[in-house]
Short mmCIF file of C-alpha atoms and ligand atoms in Angstrom, two decimals:
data_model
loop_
_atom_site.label_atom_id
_atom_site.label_comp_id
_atom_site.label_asym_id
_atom_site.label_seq_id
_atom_site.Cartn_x
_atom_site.Cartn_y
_atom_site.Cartn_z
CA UNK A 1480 0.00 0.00 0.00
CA UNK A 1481 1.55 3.26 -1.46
CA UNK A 1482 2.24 5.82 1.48
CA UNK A 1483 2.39 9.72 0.96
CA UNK A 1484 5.92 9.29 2.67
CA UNK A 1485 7.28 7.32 0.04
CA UNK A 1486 6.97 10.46 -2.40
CA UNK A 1487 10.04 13.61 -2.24
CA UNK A 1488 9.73 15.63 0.60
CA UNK A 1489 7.72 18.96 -0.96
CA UNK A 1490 5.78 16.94 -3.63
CA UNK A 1491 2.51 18.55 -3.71
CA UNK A 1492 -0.46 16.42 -3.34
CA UNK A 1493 -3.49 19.02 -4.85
CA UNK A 1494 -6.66 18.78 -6.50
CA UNK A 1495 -7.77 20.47 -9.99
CA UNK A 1496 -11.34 22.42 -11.00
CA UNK A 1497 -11.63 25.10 -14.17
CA UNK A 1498 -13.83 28.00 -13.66
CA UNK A 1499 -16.61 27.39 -16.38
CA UNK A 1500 -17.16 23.79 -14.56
CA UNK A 1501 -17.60 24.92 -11.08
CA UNK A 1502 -18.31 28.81 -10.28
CA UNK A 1503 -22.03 29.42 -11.82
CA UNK A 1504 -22.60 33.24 -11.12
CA UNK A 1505 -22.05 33.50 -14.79
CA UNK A 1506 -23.63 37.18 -15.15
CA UNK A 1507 -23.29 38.62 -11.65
CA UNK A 1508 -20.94 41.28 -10.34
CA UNK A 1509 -20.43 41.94 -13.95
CA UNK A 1510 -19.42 38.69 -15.52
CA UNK A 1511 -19.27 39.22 -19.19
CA UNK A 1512 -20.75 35.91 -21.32
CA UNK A 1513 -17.95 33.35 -22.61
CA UNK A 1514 -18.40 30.79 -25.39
CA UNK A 1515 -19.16 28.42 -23.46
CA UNK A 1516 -22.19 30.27 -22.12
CA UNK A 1517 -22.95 30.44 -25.93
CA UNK A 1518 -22.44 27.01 -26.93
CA UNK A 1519 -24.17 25.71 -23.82
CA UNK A 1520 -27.15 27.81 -24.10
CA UNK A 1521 -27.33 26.30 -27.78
CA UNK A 1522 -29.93 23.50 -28.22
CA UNK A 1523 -28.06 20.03 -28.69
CA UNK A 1524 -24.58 20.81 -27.95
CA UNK A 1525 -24.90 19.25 -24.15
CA UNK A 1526 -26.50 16.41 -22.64
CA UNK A 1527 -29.83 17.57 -21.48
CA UNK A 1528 -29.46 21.00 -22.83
CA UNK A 1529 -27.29 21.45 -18.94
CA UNK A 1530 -25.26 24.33 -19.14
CA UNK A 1531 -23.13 26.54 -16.23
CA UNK A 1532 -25.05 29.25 -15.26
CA UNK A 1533 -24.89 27.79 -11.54
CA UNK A 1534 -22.51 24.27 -12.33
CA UNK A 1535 -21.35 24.02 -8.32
CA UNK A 1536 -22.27 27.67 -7.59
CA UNK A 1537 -18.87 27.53 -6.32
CA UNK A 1538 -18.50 31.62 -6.62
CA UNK A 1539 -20.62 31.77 -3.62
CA UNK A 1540 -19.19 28.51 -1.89
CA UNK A 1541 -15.38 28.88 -1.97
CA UNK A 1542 -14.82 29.40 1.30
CA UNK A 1543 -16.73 26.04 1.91
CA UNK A 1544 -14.44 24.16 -0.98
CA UNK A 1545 -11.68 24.85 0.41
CA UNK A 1546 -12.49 23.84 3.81
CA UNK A 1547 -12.87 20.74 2.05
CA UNK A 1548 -9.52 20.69 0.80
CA UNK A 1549 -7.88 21.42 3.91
CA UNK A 1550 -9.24 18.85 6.02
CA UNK A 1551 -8.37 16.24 3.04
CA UNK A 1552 -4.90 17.49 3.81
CA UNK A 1553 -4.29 18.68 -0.04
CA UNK A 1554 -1.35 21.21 -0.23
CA UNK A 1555 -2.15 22.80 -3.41
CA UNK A 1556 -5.15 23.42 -5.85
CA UNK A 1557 -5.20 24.47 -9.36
CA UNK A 1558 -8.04 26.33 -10.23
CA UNK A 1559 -8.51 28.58 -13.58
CA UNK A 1560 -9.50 32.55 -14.25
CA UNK A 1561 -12.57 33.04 -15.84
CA UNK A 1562 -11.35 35.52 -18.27
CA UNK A 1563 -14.62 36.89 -19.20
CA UNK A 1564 -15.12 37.44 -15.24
CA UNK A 1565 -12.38 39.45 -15.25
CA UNK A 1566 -12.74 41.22 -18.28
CA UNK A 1567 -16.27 40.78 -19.48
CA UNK A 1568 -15.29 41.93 -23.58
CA UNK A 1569 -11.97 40.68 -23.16
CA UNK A 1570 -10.20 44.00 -22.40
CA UNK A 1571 -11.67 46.53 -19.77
CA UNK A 1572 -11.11 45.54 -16.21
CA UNK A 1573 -14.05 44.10 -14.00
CA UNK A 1574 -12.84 44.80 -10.51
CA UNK A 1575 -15.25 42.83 -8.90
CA UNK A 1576 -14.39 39.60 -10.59
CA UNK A 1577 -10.89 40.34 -9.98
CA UNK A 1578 -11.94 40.36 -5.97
CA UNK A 1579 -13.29 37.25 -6.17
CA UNK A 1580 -9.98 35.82 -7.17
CA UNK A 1581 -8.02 37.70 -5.04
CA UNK A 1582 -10.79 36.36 -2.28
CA UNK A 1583 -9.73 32.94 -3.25
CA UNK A 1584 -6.24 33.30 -3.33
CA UNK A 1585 -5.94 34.86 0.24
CA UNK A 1586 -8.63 32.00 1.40
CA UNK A 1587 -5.92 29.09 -0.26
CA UNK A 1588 -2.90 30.98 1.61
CA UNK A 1589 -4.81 31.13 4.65
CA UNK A 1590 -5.16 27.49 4.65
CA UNK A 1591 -1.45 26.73 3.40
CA UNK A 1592 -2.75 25.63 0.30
CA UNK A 1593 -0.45 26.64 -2.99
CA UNK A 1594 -2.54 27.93 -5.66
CA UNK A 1595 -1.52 26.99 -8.84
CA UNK A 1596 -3.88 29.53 -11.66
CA UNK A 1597 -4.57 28.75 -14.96
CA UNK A 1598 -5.06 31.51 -16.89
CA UNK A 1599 -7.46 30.02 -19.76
CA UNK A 1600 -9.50 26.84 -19.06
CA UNK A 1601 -11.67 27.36 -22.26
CA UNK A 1602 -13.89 30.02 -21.43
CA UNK A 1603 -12.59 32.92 -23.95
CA UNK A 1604 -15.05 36.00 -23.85
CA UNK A 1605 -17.67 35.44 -26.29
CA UNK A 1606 -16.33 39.31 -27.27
CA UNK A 1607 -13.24 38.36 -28.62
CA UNK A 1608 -15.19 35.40 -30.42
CA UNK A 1609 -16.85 37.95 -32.44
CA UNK A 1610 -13.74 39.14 -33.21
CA UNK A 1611 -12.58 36.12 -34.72
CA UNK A 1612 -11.49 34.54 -31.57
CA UNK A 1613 -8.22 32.05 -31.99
CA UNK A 1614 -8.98 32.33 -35.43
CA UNK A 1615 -7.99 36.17 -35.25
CA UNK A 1616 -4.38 36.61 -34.52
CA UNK A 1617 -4.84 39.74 -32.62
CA UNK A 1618 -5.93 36.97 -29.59
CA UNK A 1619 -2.40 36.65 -28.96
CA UNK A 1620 -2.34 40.15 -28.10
CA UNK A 1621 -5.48 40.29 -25.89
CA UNK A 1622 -4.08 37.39 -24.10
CA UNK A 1623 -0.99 39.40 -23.31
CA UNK A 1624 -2.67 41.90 -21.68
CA UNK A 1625 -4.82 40.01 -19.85
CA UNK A 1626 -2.05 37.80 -18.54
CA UNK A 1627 0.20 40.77 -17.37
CA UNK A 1628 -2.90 42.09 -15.72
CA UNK A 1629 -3.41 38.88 -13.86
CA UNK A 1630 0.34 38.66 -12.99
CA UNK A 1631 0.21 42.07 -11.71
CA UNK A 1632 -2.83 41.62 -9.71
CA UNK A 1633 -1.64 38.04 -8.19
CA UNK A 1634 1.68 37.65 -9.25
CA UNK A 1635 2.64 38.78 -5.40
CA UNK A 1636 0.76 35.56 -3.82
CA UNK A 1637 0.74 33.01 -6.45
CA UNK A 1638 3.99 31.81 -7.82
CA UNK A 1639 2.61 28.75 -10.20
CA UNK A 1640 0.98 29.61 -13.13
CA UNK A 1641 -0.03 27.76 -16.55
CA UNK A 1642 -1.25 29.28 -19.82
CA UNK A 1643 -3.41 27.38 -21.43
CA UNK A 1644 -5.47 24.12 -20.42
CA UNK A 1645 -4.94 21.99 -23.14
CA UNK A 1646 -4.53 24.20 -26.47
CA UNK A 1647 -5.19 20.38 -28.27
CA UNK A 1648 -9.10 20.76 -27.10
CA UNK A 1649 -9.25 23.92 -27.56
CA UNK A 1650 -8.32 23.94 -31.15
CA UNK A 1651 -9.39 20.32 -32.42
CA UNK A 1652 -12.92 19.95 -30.55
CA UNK A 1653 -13.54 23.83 -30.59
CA UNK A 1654 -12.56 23.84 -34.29
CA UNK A 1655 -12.20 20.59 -35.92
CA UNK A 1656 -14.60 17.97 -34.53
CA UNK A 1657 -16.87 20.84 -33.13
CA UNK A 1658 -17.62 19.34 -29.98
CA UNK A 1659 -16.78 22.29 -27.79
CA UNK A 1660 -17.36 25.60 -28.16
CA UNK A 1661 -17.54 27.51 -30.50
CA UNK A 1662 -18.43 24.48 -32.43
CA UNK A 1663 -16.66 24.97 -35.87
CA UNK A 1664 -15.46 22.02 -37.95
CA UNK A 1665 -12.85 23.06 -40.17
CA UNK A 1666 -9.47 21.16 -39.71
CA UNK A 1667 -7.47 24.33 -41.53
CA UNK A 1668 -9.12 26.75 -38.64
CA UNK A 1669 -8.16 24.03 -36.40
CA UNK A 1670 -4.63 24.46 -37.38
CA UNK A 1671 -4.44 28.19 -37.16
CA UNK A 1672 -6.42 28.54 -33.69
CA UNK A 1673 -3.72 25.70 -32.50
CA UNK A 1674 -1.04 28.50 -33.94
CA UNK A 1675 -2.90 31.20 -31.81
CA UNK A 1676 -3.25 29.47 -29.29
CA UNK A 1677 1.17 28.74 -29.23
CA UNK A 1678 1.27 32.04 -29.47
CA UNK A 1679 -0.67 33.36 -27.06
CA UNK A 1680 0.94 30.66 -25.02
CA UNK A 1681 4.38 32.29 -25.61
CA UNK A 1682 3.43 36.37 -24.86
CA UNK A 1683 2.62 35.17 -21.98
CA UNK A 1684 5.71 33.70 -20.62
CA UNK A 1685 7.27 36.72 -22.11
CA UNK A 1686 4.82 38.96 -19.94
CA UNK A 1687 5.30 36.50 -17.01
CA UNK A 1688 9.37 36.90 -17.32
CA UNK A 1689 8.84 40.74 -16.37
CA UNK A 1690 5.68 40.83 -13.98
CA UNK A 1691 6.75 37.57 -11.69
CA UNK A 1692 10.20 37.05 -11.36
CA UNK A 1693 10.20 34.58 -8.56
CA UNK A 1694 7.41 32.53 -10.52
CA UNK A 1695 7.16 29.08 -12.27
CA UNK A 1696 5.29 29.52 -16.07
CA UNK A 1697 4.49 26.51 -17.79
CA UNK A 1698 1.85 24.63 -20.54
CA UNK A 1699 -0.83 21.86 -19.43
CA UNK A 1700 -1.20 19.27 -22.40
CA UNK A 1701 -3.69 16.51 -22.73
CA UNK A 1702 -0.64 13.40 -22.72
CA UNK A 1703 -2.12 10.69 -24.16
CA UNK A 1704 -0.36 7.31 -24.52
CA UNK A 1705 -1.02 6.00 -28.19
CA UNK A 1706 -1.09 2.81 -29.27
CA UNK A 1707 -1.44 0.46 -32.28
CA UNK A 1708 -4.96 -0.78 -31.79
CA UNK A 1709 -3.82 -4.14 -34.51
CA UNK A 1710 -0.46 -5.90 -34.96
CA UNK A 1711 -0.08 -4.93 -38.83
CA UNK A 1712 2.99 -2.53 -39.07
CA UNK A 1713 1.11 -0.21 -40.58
CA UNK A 1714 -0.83 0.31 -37.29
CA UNK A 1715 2.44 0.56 -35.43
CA UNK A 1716 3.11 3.41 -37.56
CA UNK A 1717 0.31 5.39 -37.25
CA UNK A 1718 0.51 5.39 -33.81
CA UNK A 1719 3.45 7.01 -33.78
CA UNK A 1720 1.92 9.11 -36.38
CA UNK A 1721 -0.81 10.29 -34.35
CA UNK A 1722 1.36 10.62 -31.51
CA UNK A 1723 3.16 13.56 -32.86
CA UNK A 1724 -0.26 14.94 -33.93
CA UNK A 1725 -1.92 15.24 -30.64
CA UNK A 1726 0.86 15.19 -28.12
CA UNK A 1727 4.32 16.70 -29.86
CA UNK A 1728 2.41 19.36 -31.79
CA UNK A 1729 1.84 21.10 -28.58
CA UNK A 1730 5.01 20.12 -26.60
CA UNK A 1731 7.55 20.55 -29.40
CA UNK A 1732 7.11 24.23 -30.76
CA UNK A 1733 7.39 25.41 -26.82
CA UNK A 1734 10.66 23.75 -26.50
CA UNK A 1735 12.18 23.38 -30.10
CA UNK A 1736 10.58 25.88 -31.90
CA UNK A 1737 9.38 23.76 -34.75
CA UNK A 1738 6.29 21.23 -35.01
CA UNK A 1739 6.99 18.10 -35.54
CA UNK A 1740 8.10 17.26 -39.16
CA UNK A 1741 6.19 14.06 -39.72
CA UNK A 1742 2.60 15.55 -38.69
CA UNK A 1743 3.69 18.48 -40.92
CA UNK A 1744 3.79 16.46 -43.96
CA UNK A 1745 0.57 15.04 -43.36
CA UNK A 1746 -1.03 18.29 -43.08
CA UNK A 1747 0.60 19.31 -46.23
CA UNK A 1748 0.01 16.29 -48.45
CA UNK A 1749 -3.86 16.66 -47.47
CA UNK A 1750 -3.44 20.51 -48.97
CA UNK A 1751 -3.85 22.22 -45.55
CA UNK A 1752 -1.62 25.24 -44.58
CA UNK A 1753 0.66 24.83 -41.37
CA UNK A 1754 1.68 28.25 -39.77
CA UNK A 1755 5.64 28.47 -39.06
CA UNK A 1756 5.35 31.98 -37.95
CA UNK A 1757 6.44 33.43 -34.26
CA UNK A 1758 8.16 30.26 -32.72
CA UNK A 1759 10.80 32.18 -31.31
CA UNK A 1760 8.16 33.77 -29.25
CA UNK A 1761 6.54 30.49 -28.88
CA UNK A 1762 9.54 29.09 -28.00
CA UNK A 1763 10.26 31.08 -25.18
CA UNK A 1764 11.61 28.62 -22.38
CA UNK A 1765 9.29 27.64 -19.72
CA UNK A 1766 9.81 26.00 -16.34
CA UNK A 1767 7.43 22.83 -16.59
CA UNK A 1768 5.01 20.96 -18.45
CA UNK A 1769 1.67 20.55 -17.16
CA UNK A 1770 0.52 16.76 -17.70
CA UNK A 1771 -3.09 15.56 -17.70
CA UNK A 1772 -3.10 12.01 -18.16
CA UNK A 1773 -6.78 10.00 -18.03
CA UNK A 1774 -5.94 7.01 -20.43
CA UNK A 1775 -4.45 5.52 -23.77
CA UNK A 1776 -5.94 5.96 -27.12
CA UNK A 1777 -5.87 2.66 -29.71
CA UNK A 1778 -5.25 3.40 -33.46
CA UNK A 1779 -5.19 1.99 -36.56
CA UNK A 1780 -3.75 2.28 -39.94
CA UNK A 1781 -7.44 3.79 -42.23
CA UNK A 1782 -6.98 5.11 -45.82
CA UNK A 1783 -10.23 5.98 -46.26
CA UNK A 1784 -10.20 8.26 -42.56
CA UNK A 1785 -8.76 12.05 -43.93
CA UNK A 1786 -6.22 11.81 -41.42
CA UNK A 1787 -5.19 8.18 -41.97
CA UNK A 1788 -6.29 6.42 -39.05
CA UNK A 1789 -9.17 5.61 -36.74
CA UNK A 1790 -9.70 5.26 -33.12
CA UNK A 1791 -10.48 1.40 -31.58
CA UNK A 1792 -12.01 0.33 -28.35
CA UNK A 1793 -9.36 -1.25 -26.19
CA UNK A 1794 -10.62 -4.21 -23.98
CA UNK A 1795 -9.38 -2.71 -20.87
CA UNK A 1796 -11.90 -2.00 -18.22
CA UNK A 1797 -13.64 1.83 -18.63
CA UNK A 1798 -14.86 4.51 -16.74
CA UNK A 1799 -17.99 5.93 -17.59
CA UNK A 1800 -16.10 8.10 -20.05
CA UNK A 1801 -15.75 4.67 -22.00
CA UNK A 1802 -11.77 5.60 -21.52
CA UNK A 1803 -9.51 2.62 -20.56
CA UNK A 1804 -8.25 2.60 -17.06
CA UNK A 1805 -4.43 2.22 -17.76
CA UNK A 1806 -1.81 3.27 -15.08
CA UNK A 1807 1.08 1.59 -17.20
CA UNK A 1808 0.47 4.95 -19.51
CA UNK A 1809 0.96 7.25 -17.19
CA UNK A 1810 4.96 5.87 -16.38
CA UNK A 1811 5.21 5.38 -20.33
CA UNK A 1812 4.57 8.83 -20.80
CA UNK A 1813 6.48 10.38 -17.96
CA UNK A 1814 9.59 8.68 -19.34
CA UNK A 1815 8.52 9.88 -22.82
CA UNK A 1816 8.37 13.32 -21.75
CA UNK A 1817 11.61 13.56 -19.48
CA UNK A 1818 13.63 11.97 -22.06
CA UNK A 1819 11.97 14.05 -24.76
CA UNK A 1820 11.53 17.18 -23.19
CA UNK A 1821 13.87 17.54 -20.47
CA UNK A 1822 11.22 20.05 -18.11
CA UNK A 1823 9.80 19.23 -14.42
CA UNK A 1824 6.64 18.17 -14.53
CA UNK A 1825 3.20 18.63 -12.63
CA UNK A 1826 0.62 16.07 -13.22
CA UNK A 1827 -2.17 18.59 -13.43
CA UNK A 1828 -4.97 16.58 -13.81
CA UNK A 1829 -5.92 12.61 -12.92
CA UNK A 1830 -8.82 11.16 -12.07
CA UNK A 1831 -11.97 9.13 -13.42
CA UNK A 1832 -15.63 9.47 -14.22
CA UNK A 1833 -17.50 6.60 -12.17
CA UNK A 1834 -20.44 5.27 -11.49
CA UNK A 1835 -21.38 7.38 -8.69
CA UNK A 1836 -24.42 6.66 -6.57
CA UNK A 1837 -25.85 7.96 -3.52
CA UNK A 1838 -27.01 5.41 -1.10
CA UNK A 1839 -28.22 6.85 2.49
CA UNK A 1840 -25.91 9.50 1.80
CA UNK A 1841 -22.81 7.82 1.37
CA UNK A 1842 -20.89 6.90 -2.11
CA UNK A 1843 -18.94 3.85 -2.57
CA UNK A 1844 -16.34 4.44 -5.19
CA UNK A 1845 -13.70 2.08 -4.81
CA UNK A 1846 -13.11 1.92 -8.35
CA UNK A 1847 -12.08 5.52 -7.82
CA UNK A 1848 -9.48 4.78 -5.18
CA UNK A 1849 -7.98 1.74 -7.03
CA UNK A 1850 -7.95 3.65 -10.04
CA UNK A 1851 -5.54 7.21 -7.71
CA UNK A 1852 -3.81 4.22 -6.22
CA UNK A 1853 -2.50 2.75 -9.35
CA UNK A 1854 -1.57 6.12 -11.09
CA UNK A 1855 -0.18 7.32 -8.03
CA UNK A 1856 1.97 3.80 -7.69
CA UNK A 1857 3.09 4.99 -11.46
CA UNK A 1858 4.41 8.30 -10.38
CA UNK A 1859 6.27 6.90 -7.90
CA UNK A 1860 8.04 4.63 -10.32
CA UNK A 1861 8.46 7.19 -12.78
CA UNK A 1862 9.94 9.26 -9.78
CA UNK A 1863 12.04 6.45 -8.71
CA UNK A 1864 13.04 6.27 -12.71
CA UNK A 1865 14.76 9.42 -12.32
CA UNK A 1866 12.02 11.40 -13.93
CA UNK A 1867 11.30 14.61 -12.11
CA UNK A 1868 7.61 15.12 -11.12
CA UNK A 1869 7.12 17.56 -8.48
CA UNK A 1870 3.27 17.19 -8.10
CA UNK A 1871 -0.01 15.70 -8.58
CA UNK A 1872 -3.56 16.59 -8.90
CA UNK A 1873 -6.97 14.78 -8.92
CA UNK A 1874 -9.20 15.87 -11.49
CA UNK A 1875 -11.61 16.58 -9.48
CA UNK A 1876 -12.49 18.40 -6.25
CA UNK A 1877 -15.97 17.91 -6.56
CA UNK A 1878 -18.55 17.06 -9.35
CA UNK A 1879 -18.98 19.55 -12.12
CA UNK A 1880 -20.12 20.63 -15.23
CA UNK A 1881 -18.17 18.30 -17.80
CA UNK A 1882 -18.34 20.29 -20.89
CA UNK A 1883 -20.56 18.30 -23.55
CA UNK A 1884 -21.73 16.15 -21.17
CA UNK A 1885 -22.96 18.00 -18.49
CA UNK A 1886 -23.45 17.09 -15.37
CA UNK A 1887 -24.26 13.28 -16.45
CA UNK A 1888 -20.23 12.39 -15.72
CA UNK A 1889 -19.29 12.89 -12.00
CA UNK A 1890 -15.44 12.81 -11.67
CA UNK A 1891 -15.10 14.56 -7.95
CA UNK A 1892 -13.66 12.83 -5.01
CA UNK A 1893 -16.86 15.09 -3.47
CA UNK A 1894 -19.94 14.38 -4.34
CA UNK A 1895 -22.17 17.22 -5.52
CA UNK A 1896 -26.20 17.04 -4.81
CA UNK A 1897 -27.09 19.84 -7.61
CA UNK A 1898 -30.14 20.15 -5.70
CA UNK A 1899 -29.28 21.21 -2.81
CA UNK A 1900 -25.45 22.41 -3.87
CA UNK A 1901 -24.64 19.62 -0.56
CA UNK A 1902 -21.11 19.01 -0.74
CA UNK A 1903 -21.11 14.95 0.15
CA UNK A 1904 -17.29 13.04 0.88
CA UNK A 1905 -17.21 10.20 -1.33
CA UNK A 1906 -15.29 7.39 0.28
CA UNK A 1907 -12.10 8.09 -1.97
CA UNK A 1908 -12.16 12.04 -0.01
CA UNK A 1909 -11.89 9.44 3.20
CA UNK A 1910 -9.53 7.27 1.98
CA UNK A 1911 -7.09 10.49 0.23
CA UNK A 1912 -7.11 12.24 4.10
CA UNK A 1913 -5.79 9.15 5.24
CA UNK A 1914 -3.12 8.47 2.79
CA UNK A 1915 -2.28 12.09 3.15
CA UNK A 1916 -1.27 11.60 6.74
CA UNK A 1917 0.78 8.19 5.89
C1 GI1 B 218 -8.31 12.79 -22.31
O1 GI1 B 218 -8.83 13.63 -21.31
C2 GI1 B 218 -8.39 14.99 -21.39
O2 GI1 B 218 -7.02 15.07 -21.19
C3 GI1 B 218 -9.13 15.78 -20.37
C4 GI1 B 218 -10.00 15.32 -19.41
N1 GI1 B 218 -10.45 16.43 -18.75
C5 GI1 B 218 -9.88 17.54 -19.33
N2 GI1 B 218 -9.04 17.11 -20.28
C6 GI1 B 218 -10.19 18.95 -18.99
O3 GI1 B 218 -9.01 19.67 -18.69
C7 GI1 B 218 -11.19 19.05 -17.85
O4 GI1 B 218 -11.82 20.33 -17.93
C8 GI1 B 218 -12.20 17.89 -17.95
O5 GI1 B 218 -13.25 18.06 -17.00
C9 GI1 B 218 -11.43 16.59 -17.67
C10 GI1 B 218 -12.34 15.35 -17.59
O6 GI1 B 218 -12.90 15.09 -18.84
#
């Protein structure tokens, strides 16, 4: 049985939420709309039409959250800005949204928890949508400012920060498959909101470099561990293949300053133009790489698929996200990224949807603590392999609004009666304070 002493002395044990997913309040004190309020609001985009305008009503309850977390015994929590809350068209100030933050922060360092802020979890203003959005290259601009406004405002408290939540979602299901907002499905746009978004990415640290000087800057990626879904050759291929198009096209450029030939080609051979503009500024060198790993992804070799491949169900057992529950990815990847990449890395967000169920007011999710246990018994090797990971967090504190799907996928450790907004302790929250004292 793992123990939290068998992990570096200073590792930080935290817990991970996004704004859109968990604060509701989504017009008060001045909140501008985002596109997710947009996209949600729009009929057939999410499960049962649900949509954020109260998600965990969390704006109202933070004080209560992170009681929560501090009798788990988490030392850190990485939570993201709702930029539209801060600047409701993008651009003029909202001082009241700022307070809230500020609120938050001095109610985490109150409680010796580290705050570690993302500055966009998806939520751009719906504003600077009209404007083009990461289509418009300007956003790399507006992203600056808004960034050295942050930094300025809690640069003097919070010394962890991380650009973008996973600019691969943001570009290829915002823009491509059109499953988040805003919905578009046009693989070139794909490509240059992916560009945007590098760029805004690397302003950013360029900003951060002046405003915090005693601060970490780095990039959260979704890390998925690809594999051939067949034994032909051609299989083994394409995984490799669509490794480099979903995990190095968002790690290379921010350390090499290049994507990553091979996906290039394919892009080019299928007539589609790839951006090679601004990598020195994308380039510029950060401290760590965020890592959210959930699970692998099987592939195969598929002429007839645009891209050249298609996705296959593995026969591993799933969570209710019909994703594979695979620790052994997690150490792959780790490795893959240390010997690739040669940054520190956080693992920013872990966890599992599960079958959740509320019986006489307790939840049973064992599944849940197998499935920390296991990943957390992979960190340790990977740690133990030399690789250095200086944190972990579970995705996620509580219940929440999971994009697309709504509120039908429950992924806390806390159980969330929408209700009644009743904050319930699944038996994993039990189980976590207890490892956190071992
Ligand atoms: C393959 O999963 C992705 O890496 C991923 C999973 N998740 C995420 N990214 C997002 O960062 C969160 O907002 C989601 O709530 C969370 C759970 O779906």
């Amino acid at each position: 049985m793992i123990k939290r002493s068998d992990f570096p002395k200073g590792f930080l044990f935290g817990t991970a939420t996004a704004a859109y997913q968990i604060e509701g309040a989504v017009a008060e004190d001045g909140r501008g709309p985002s596109i997710w309020d947009a996209f949600s609001h729009t009929p057939g985009k999410t499960f049962n039409g649900d949509t954020g305008d109260v998600a965990c009503d969390h704006y109202h309850r933070y004080k209560e959250d992170v009681q929560i977390m501090r009798e788990i015994g988490f030392n850190a929590y990485r939570f993201s800005i709702s930029w539209p809350r801060v600047m409701p068209d993008g651009k003029k100030i909202n001082q009241k949204g700022v307070d809230f933050y500020n609120r938050l922060v001095d109610e985490l360092l109150e409680n010796d928890i580290t705050p570690f802020i993302t500055l966009y979890h998806w939520d751009l203003p719906l504003a600077l949508d009209e404007k083009g959005g990461w289509l418009n290259p300007d956003i790399a601009m507006y992203f600056r400012a808004y960034a050295t406004f942050m930094f300025t405002e809690l640069g003097d408290r919070v010394k962890h920060w991380i650009t973008l939540n996973e600019p691969w979602c943001s570009a290829f299901l915002g823009y491509f498959t059109g499953e988040h907002a805003p919905g578009h499905k046009n693989l070139q746009e794909a490509l240059i909101a992916a560009h945007n978004l590098l760029r805004a990415h690397g302003h950013a640290v360029q900003a951060f470099r002046e405003e915090v000087k005693d601060g970490k800057v780095g990039l959260t990626n979704v890390v998925m561990k690809v594999e051939p879904g067949d034994a032909r050759p051609e299989s083994f291929l394409t995984a490799g293949l669509v490794d480099k198009l979903v995990n190095a096209w968002f790690h290379d450029p921010v350390v090499f300053g290049r994507y990553p030939e091979e996906a290039v080609k394919v892009y080019r051979e299928r007539g589609l133009r790839v951006l090679e503009d601004d990598f020195e500024i994308i380039s510029t060198p950060i401290d760590f790489f965020g890592v959210n790993y959930y699970t692998r992804t099987l592939v195969v070799y598929d002429p007839t698929n645009p891209l050249g491949f298609s996705y296959v169900p593995g026969d591993l057992p799933k969570t209710e996200m019909g994703w594979e529950i695979y620790p052994q990815g997690l150490f792959d990847m780790l490795v893959y990224l240390k010997e690739r990449y040669r940054l520190p890395l956080y693992i920013t967000e872990n966890g599992m949807a599960g079958p959740d169920k509320l019986i006489n007011g307790k939840v049973e999710d064992d599944y849940r603590i197998e499935y920390i246990e296991k990943h957390l018994e992979k960190v340790l090797e990977a740690i133990n392999a030399g690789v250095d990971v200086r944190g972990y967090f579970i995705w996620s504190l509580m219940d929440n609004f999971e994009w697309a799907h709504g509120y039908s996928k429950r992924f806390g450790i806390v159980y969330v009666d929408y209700s009644t907004q009743k904050r319930i302790w699944k038996k994993s929250a039990h189980w976590l304070k207890e490892f956190l004292k071992s």
